[in-house]
Coordinates of C-alpha atoms in Angstrom, one line a residue:
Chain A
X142 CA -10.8 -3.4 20.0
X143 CA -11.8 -6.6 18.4
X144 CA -12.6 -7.7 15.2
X145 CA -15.3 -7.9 14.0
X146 CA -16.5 -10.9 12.2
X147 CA -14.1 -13.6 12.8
X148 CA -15.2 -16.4 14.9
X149 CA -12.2 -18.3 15.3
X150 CA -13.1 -21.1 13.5
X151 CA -14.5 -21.5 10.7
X152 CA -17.9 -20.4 11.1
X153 CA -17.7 -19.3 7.6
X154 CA -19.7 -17.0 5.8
X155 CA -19.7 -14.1 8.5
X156 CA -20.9 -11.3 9.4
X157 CA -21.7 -10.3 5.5
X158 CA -23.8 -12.6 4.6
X159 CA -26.1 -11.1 6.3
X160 CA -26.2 -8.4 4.2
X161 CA -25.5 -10.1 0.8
X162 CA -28.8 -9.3 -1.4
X163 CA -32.0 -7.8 -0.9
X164 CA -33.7 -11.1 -0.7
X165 CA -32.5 -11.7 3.0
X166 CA -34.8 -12.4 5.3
X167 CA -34.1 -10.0 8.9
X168 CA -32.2 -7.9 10.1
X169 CA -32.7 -9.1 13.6
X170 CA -31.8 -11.8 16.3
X171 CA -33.9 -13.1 19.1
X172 CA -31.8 -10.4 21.5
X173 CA -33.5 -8.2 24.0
X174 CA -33.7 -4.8 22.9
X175 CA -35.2 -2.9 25.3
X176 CA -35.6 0.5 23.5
X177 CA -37.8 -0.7 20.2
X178 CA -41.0 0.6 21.4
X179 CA -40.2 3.6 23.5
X180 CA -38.1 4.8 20.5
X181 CA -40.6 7.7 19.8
X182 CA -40.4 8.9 23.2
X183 CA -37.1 10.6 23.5
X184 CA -35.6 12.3 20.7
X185 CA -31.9 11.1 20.1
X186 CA -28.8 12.0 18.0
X187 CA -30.0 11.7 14.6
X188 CA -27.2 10.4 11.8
X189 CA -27.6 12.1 8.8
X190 CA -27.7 9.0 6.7
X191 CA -31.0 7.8 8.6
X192 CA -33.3 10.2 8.9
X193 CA -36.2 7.9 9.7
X194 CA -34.6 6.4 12.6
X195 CA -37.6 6.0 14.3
X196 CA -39.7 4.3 11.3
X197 CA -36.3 1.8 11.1
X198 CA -36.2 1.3 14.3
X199 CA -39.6 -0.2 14.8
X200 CA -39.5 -1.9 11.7
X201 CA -36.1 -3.6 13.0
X202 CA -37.7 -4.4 16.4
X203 CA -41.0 -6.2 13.8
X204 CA -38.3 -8.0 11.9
X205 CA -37.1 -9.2 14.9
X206 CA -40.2 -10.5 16.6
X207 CA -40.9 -12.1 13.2
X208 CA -37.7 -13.3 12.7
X209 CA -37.7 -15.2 16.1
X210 CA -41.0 -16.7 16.1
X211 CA -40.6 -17.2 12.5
X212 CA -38.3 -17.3 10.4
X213 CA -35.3 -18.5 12.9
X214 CA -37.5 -21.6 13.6
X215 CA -38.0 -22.2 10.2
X216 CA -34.1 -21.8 9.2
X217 CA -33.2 -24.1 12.8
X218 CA -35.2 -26.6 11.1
X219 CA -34.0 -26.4 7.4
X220 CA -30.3 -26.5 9.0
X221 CA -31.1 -29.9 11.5
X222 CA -32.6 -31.4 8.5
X223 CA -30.5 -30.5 6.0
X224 CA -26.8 -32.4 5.1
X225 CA -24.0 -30.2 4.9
X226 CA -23.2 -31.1 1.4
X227 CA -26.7 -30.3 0.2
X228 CA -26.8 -27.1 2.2
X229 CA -23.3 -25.9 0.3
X230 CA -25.1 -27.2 -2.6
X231 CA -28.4 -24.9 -2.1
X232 CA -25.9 -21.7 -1.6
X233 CA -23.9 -22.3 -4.5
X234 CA -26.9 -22.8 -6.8
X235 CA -28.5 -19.4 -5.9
X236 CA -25.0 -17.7 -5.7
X237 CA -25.0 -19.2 -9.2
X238 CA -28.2 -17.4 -10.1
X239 CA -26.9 -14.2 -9.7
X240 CA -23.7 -14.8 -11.7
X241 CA -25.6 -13.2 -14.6
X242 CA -26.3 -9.9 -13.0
X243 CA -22.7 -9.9 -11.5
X244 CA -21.5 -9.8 -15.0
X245 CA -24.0 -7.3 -16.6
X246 CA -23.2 -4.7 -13.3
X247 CA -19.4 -5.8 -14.2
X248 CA -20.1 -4.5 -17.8
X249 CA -22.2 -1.5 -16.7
X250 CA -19.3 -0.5 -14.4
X251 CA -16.7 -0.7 -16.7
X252 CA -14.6 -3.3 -15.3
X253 CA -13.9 -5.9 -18.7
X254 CA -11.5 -7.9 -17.1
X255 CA -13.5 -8.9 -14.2
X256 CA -16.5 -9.4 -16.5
X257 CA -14.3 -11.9 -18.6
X258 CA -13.4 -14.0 -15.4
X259 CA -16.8 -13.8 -14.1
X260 CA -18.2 -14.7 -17.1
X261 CA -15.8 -17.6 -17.0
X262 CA -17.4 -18.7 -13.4
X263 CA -20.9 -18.6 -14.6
X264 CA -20.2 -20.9 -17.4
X265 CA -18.4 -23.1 -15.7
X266 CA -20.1 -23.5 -12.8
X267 CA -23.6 -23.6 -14.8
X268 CA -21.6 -26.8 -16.7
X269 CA -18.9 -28.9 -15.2
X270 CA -20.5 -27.5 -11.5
X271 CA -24.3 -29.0 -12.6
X272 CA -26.1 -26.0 -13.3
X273 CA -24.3 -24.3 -10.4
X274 CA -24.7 -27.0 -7.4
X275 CA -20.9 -26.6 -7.1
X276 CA -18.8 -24.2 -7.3
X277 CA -15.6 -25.5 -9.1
X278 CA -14.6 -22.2 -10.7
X279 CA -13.0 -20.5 -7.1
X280 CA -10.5 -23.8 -6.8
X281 CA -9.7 -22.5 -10.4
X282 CA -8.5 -19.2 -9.6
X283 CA -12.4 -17.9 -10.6
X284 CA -13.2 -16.0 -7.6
X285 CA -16.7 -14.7 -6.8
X286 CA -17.1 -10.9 -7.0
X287 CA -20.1 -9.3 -6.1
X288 CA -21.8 -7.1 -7.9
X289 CA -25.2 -5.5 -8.2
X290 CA -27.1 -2.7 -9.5
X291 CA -27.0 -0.9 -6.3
X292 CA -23.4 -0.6 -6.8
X293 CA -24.3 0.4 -10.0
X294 CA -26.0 2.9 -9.2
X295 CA -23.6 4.3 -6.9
X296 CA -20.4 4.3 -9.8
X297 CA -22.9 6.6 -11.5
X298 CA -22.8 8.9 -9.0
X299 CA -26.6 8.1 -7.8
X300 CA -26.4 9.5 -4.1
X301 CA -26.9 6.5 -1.4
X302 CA -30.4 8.2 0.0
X303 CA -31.6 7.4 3.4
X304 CA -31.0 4.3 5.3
X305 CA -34.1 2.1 5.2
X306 CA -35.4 -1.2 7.0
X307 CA -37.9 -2.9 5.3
X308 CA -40.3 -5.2 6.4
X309 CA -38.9 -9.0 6.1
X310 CA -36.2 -7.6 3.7
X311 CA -34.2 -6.0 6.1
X312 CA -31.6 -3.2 5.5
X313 CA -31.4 -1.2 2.5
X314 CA -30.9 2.4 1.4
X315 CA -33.3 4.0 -1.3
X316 CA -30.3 3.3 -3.6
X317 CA -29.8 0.0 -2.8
X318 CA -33.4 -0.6 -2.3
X319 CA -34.0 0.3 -6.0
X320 CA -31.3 -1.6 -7.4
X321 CA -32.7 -4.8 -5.9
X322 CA -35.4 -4.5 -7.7
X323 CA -33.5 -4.4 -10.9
X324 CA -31.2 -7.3 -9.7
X325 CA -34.5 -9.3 -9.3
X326 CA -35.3 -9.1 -12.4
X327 CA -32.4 -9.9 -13.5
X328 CA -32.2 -12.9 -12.1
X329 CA -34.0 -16.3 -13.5
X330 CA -34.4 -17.7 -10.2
X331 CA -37.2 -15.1 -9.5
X332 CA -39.3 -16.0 -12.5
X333 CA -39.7 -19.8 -11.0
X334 CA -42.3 -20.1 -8.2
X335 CA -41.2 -20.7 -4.5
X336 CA -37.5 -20.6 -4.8
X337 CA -37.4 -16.8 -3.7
X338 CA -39.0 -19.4 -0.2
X339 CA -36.0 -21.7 -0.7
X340 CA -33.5 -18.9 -1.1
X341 CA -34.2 -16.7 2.0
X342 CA -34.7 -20.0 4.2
X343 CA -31.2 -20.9 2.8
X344 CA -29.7 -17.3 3.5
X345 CA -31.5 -16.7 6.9
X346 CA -29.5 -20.5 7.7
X347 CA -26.1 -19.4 6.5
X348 CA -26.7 -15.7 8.3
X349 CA -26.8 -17.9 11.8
X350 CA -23.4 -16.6 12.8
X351 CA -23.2 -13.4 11.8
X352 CA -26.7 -12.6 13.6
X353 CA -25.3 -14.1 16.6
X354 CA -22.4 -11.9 16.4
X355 CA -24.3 -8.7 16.4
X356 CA -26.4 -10.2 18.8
X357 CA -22.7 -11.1 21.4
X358 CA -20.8 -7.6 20.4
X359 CA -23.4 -5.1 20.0
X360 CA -24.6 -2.8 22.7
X361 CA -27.3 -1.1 20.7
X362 CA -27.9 -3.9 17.8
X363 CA -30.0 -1.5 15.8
X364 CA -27.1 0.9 15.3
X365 CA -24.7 -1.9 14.9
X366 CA -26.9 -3.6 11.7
X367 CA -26.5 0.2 10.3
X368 CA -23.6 1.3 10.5
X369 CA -21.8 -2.4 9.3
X370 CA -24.7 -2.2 6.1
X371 CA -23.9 1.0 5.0
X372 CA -20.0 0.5 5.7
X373 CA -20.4 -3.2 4.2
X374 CA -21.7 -1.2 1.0
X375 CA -19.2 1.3 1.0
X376 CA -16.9 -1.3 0.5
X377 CA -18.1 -2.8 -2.1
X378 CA -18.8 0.4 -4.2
X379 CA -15.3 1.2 -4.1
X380 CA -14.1 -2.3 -4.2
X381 CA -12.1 -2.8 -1.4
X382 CA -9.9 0.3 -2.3
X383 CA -9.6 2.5 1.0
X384 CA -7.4 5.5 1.4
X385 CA -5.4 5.5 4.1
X386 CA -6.1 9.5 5.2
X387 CA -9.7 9.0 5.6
X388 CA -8.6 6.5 8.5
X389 CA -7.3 9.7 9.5
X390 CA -10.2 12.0 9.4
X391 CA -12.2 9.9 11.0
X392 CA -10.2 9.7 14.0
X393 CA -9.2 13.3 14.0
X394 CA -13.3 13.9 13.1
X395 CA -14.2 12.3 16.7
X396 CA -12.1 13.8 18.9
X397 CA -12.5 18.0 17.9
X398 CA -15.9 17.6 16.9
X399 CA -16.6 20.6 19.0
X400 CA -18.2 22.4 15.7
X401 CA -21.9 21.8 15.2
X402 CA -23.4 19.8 17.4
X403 CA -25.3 17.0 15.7
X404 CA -28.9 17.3 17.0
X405 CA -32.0 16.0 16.5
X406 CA -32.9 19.6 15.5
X407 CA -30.4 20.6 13.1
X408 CA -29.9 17.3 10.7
X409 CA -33.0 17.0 9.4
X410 CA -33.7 20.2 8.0
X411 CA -30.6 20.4 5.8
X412 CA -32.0 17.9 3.3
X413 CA -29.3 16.7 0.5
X414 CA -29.9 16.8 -2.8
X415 CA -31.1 13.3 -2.4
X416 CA -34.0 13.9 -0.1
X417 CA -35.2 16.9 -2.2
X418 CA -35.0 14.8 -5.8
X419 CA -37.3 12.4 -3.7
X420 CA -40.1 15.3 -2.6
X421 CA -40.1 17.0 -5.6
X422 CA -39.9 19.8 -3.8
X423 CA -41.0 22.9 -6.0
X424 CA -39.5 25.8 -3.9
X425 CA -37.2 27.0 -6.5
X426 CA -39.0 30.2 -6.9
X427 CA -39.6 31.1 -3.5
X428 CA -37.4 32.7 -1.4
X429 CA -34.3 31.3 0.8
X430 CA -36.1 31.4 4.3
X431 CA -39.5 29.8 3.1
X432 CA -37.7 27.0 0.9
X433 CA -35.9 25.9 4.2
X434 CA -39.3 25.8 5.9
X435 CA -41.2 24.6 3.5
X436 CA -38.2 21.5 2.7
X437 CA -39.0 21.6 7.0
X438 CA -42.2 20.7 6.2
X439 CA -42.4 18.0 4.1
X440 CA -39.8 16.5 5.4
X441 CA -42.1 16.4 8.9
X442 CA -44.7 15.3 7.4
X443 CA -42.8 12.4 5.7
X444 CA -41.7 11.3 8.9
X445 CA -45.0 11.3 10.5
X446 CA -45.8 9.4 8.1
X447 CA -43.3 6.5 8.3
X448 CA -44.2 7.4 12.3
X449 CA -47.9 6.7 12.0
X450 CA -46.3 3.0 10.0
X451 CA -43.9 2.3 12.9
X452 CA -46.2 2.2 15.3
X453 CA -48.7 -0.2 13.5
X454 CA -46.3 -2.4 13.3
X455 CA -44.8 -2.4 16.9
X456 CA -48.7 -3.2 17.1
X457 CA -47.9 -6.1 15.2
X458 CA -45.0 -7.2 17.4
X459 CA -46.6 -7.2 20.1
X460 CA -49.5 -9.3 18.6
X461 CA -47.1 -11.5 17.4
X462 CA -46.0 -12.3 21.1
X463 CA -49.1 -12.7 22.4
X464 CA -50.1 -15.3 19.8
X465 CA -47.2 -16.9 21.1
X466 CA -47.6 -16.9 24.3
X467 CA -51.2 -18.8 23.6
X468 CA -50.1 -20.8 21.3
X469 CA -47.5 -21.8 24.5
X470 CA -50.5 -22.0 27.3
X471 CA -52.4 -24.0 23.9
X472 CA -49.7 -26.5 23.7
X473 CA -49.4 -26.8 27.5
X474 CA -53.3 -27.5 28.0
X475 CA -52.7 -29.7 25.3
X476 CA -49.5 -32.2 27.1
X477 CA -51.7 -32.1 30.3
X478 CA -54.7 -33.7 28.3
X479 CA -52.4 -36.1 26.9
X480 CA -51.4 -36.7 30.3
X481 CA -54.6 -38.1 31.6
Chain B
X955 CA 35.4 8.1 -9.4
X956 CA 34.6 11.0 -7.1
X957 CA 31.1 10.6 -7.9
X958 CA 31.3 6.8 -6.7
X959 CA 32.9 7.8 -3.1
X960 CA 30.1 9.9 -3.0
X961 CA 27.5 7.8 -3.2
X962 CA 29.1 5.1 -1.4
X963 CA 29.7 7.5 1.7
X964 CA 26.1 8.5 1.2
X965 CA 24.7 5.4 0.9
X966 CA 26.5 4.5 4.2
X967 CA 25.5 7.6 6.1
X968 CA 21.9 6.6 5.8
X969 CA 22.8 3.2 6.8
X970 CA 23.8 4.7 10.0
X971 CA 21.4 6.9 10.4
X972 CA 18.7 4.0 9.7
X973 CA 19.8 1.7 11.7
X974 CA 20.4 3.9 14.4
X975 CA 16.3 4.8 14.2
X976 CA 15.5 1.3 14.0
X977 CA 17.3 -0.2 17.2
X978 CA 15.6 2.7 19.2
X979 CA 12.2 2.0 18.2
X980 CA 9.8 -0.7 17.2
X981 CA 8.5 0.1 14.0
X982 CA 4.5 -0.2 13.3
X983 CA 4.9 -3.5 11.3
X984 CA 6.6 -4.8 14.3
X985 CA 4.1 -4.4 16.9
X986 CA 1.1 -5.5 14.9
X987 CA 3.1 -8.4 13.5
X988 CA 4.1 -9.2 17.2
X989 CA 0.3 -9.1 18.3
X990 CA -0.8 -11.2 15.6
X991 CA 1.5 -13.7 16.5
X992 CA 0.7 -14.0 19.7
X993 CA -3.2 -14.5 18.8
X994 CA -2.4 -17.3 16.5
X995 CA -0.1 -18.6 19.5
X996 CA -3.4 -17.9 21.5
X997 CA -5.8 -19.8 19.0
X998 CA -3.2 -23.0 18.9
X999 CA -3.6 -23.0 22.4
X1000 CA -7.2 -21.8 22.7
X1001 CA -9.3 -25.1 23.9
X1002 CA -6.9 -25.8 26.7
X1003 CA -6.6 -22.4 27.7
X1004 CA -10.3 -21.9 28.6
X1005 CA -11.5 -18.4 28.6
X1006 CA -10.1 -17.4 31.6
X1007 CA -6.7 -18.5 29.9
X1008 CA -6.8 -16.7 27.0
X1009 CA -7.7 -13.6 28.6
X1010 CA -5.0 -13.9 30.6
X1011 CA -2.2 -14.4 27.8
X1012 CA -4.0 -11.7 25.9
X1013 CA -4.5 -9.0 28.5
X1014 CA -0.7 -7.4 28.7
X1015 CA -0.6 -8.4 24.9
X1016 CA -3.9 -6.1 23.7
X1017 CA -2.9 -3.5 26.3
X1018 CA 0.7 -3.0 24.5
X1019 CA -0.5 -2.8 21.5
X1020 CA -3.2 -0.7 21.3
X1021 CA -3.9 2.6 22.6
X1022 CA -7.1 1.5 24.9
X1023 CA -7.3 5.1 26.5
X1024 CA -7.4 6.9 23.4
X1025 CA -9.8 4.4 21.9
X1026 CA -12.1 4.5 24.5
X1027 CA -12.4 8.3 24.4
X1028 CA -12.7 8.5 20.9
X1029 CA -15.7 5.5 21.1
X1030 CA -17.8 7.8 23.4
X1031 CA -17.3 11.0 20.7
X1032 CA -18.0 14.5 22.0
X1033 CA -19.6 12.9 25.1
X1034 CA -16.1 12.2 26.7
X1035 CA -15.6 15.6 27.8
X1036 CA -19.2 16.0 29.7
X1037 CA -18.4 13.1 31.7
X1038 CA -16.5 13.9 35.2
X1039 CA -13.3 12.1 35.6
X1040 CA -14.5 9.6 37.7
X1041 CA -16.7 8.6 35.1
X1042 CA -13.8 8.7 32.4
X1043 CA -11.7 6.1 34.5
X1044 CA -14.6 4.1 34.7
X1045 CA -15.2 4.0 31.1
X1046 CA -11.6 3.2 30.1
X1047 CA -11.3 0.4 33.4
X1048 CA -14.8 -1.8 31.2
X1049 CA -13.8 -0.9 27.9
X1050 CA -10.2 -2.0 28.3
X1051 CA -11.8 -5.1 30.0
X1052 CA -14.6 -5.4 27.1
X1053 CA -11.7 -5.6 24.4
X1054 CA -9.5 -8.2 25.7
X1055 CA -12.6 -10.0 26.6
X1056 CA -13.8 -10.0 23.0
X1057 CA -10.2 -11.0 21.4
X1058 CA -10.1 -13.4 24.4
X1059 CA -13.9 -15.2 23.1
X1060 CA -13.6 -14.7 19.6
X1061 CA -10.3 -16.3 18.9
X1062 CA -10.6 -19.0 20.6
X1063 CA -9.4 -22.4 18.3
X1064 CA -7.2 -22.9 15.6
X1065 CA -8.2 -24.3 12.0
X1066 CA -4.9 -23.2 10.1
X1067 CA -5.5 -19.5 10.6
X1068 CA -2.4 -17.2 9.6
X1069 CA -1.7 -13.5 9.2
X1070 CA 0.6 -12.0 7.0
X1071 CA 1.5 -8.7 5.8
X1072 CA 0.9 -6.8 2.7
X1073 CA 2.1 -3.7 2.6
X1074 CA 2.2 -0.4 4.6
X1075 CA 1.1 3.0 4.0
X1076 CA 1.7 6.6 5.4
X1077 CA -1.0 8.7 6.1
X1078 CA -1.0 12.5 5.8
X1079 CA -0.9 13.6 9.6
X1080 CA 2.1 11.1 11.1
X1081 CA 0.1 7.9 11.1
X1082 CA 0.5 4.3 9.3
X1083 CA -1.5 2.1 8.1
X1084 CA -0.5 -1.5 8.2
X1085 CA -2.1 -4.1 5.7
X1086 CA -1.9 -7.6 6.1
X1087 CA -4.2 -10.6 5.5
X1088 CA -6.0 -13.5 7.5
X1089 CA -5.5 -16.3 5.5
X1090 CA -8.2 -18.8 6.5
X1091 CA -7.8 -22.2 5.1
X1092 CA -10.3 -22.7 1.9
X1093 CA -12.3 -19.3 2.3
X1094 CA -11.0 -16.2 1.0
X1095 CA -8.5 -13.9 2.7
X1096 CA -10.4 -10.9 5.4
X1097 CA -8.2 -7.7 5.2
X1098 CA -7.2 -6.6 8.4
X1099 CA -5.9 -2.4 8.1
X1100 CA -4.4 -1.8 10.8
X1101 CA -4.0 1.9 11.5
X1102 CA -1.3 2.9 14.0
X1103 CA -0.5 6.2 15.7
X1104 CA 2.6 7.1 17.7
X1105 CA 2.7 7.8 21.2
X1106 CA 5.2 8.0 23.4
X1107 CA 7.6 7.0 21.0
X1108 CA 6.3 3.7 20.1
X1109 CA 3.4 2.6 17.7
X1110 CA 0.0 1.7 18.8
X1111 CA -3.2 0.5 17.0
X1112 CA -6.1 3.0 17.1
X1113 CA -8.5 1.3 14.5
X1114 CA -8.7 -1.9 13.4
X1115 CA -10.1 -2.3 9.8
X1116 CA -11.6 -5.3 8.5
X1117 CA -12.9 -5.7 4.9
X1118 CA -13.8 -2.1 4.6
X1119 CA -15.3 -1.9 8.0
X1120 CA -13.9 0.7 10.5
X1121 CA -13.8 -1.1 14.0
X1122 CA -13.9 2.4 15.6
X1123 CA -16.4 4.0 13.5
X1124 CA -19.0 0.8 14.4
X1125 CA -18.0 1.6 18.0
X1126 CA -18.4 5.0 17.9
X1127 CA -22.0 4.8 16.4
X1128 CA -23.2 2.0 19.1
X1129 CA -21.4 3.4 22.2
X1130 CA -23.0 7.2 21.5
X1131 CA -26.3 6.0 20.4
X1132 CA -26.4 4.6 23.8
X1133 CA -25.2 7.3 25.8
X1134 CA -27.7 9.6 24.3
X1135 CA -30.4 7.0 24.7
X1136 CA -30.1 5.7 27.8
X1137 CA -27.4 7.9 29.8
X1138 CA -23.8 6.7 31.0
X1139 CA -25.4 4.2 33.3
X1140 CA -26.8 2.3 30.9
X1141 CA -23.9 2.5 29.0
X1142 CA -21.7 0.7 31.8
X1143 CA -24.1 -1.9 32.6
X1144 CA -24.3 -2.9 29.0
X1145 CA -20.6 -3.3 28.6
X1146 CA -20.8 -5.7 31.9
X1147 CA -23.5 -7.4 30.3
X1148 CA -21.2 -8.1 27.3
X1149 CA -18.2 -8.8 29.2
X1150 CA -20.1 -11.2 31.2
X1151 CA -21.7 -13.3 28.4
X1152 CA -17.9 -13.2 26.4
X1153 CA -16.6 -15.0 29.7
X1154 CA -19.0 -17.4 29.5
X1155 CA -19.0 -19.3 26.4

């Protein structure tokens, strides 16, 4: 067992700040996942809170490809350029940005205290910290809190909904996914153009470490950007409160789980309230047996559907290494020229 | 008057009894304390150590502590009991290799790092869950839970929880998706790949 996350020294911002808003750029590292494209081929364990495994999957193994002929360059460059200082500066300016929503979600959750101190950050960050470039209210006991609609949605009691990757903006849940959008808008820094550019070159940079974690300790890296999102989440929703007996159940869960197997077969049919909301499903008059098939149905045909999109974009992987391998050979042809 | 004799005898009955308990066993707190001390001891060390040190140091340290062979069967879920024996040593020889290797890699200098201890909690079925805190100097505290079980008579860790996130459960997930992808084999190889590129940086 190891932990996960630390890196001895202080290779700050972890593991998490991967997954810190919607905004951030991939969910990938330039690792070698053998298993992207062959993903349709066999038909493995299916988790119940990603039922589109395969779509995800492809669309983690396009993130990927784009984030390591892409977007990795691009943040390489912005961090060699880039001082320290200004760097910090950059975070804490777009951390600042979001100070507004983290006090409206504080409000719409209920929590008034923590509104009051965050609040208190915003201002004082937004004045004495120059419109946010540094962050003087954690050194006065201010600390940063995160909140979104997401977790929002989730005090409400909006179900989480299936685990999704999206192109460029990695992973989400429909949940989350929906709140983002809200947390956009409330936001200023999305109504000025090209700083949404800034900010996800700024957060793919700081995410450096915590990709190259996955990337050292994960066996299957897919599964690994999962399962720490939705946990990562989970977290947050309930605010760092765990109870200690579901430590227990989850230990006593994995060793007697001799009671229905979870196969690729069974999950998927038994939709949760979640999935059906999202069908509109309108089977309530019909009887037991066809409701389950029909719910069978469209929930095949849904998955087809994010099938058919997967494999356009492994298409699109693939295109993107063969551009780069010419642009290589290019650039080769080009040095010899030079040469003579 | 009665009533204090009582309470005094009472009072000192429990003593007894206490302390009795306590010089036969080493309570949770104790061994995860102990263990943390040793990484930071680790850490302070870490540069001159070299990889190969710190594995070293950590090896019989990890192995105490926490309950590998349990671990490593929960990790591979429902699988573990379609594997043949052979295959079940195997699997507990690399994983038990794969965990100091990761301690041994990932806490590898010292910047003012400390643990210390929160509080601790019982859990329904006989178990404890042991709070404490890395303090790392000007970033905010990580909460490391972790939760203990008994065996033999002495506390061990079986799941490691930082910030919310279940060590074990993350395992679980990766270690079966692979099985049932790509077959034992695969799995194997893949923890040699890790342990391999740990030992080398």
């Amino acid at each position: 067992m190891n932990t996960p996350r630390y890196q001895g020294k202080s290779q700050a911002p972890y593991f998490w700040v991967l997954f810190f808003s919607g905004t951030l750029s991939v969910s990938g590292c330039a690792s070698t996942e053998t298993s992207v494209v062959d993903a349709n081929a066999s038909a493995p364990v299916v988790s119940p809170a990603d039922p589109y495994e395969n779509f995800n999957r492809s669309m983690y193994g396009f993130n990927m490809g784009l984030d390591k002929y892409l977007l990795k360059p691009v943040a390489d460059g912005y961090t060699y350029i880039t001082p320290d200082v200004m760097k910090t500066g950059v975070t804490n300016f777009f951390n600042n940005l979001k100070g507004i929503n983290v006090v409206l979600n504080d409000l719409l959750q209920g929590k008034f205290g923590q509104s009051a101190s965050d609040l208190g950050r915003f201002t004082t960050n937004t004045t004495i910290g120059l419109g946010g470039l540094f962050d003087v209210a954690t050194p006065l006991g201010m600390q940063q809190n995160v909140e979104d609609f997401g977790q929002t949605m989730a005090v409400w009691g909006v179900d989480q909904g299936p685990y999704l990757v999206l192109p460029i903006l990695g992973p989400t849940t429909v949940r989350d996914g929906s709140g983002t959008i809200l947390d956009r808008a409330a936001n200023p820094g999305t109504y000025v153009m090209g700083t949404g550019i800034v900010e996800g070159i700024n957060e793919r940079a700081n995410a450096e470490s915590a990709l190259n974690f996955i990337d050292e300790a994960a066996l299957d890296p897919y599964v690994f950007t999962r399962e720490s999102f939705l946990q990562y989440r989970e977290n947050l929703v309930n605010d760092g409160k765990t109870d200690a007996d579901s430590f227990d159940l989850d230990i006593d869960e994995a060793l007697n789980e001799d009671d229905e197997p979870v196969s690729s077969s069974a999950p998927i049919a038994t939709t949760d309230p979640q999935k059906k909301k999202l069908e509109n499903n309108p089977a309530d008059e019909v009887s037991d047996s066809a409701d389950k098939s029909l719910e069978l149905a469209a929930d095949n045909t849904t998955i087809e559907a994010f099938d058919n999109m997967s494999k356009s974009f492994d298409e699109a992987l693939i295109e993107f290494e063969q551009a780069s391998e010419k642009m290589d050979k290019i650039s080769k042809r080009h040095h010899r020229h030079k040469h003579y | 008057m009665v009533r204090k004799i009582y309470l005094s005898l009472s009072f000192l009955v429990l003593f007894l009894t206490t302390s009795f308990a306590l010089a036969e066993e080493i309570s949770a707190k104790q061994v995860v304390e102990s263990f943390q001390g040793q990484l930071i001891e680790v850490m302070k060390a870490g540069k001159e150590l070299g990889f190969q040190g710190r594995y070293d140091k950590l090896d019989q340290a990890v192995k105490n502590s926490h309950d590998l062979p349990k671990i490593a069967r929960i990790v591979v879920g429902k699988q573990w009991e379609t594997l043949t024996a052979e295959q079940q040593a195997k699997l507990e020889t690399v994983f038990t290799q794969l965990s100091v290797s990761a301690y041994a890699h990932n806490f590898k200098d010292f910047s003012g790092e400390s643990f210390t201890f929160v509080s601790e909690e019982e859990t329904g079925r006989g178990g404890v869950v042991i709070h404490t805190n890395l303090n790392i100097p000007g970033e905010k505290a990580i909460k490391f839970d972790y939760m203990m079980k008994k065996k033999d008579d002495s506390w061990q860790i079986i799941n490691i929880i930082a910030d919310g996130v279940s060590d074990l459960a993350l395992k679980r997930s990766d270690y079966t998706s692979v099985l049932n992808r790509d077959g034992f084999d695969a799995l194997i190889t893949k923890i040699n790949e890790k342990i391999e590129s740990y030992a080398k940086q």
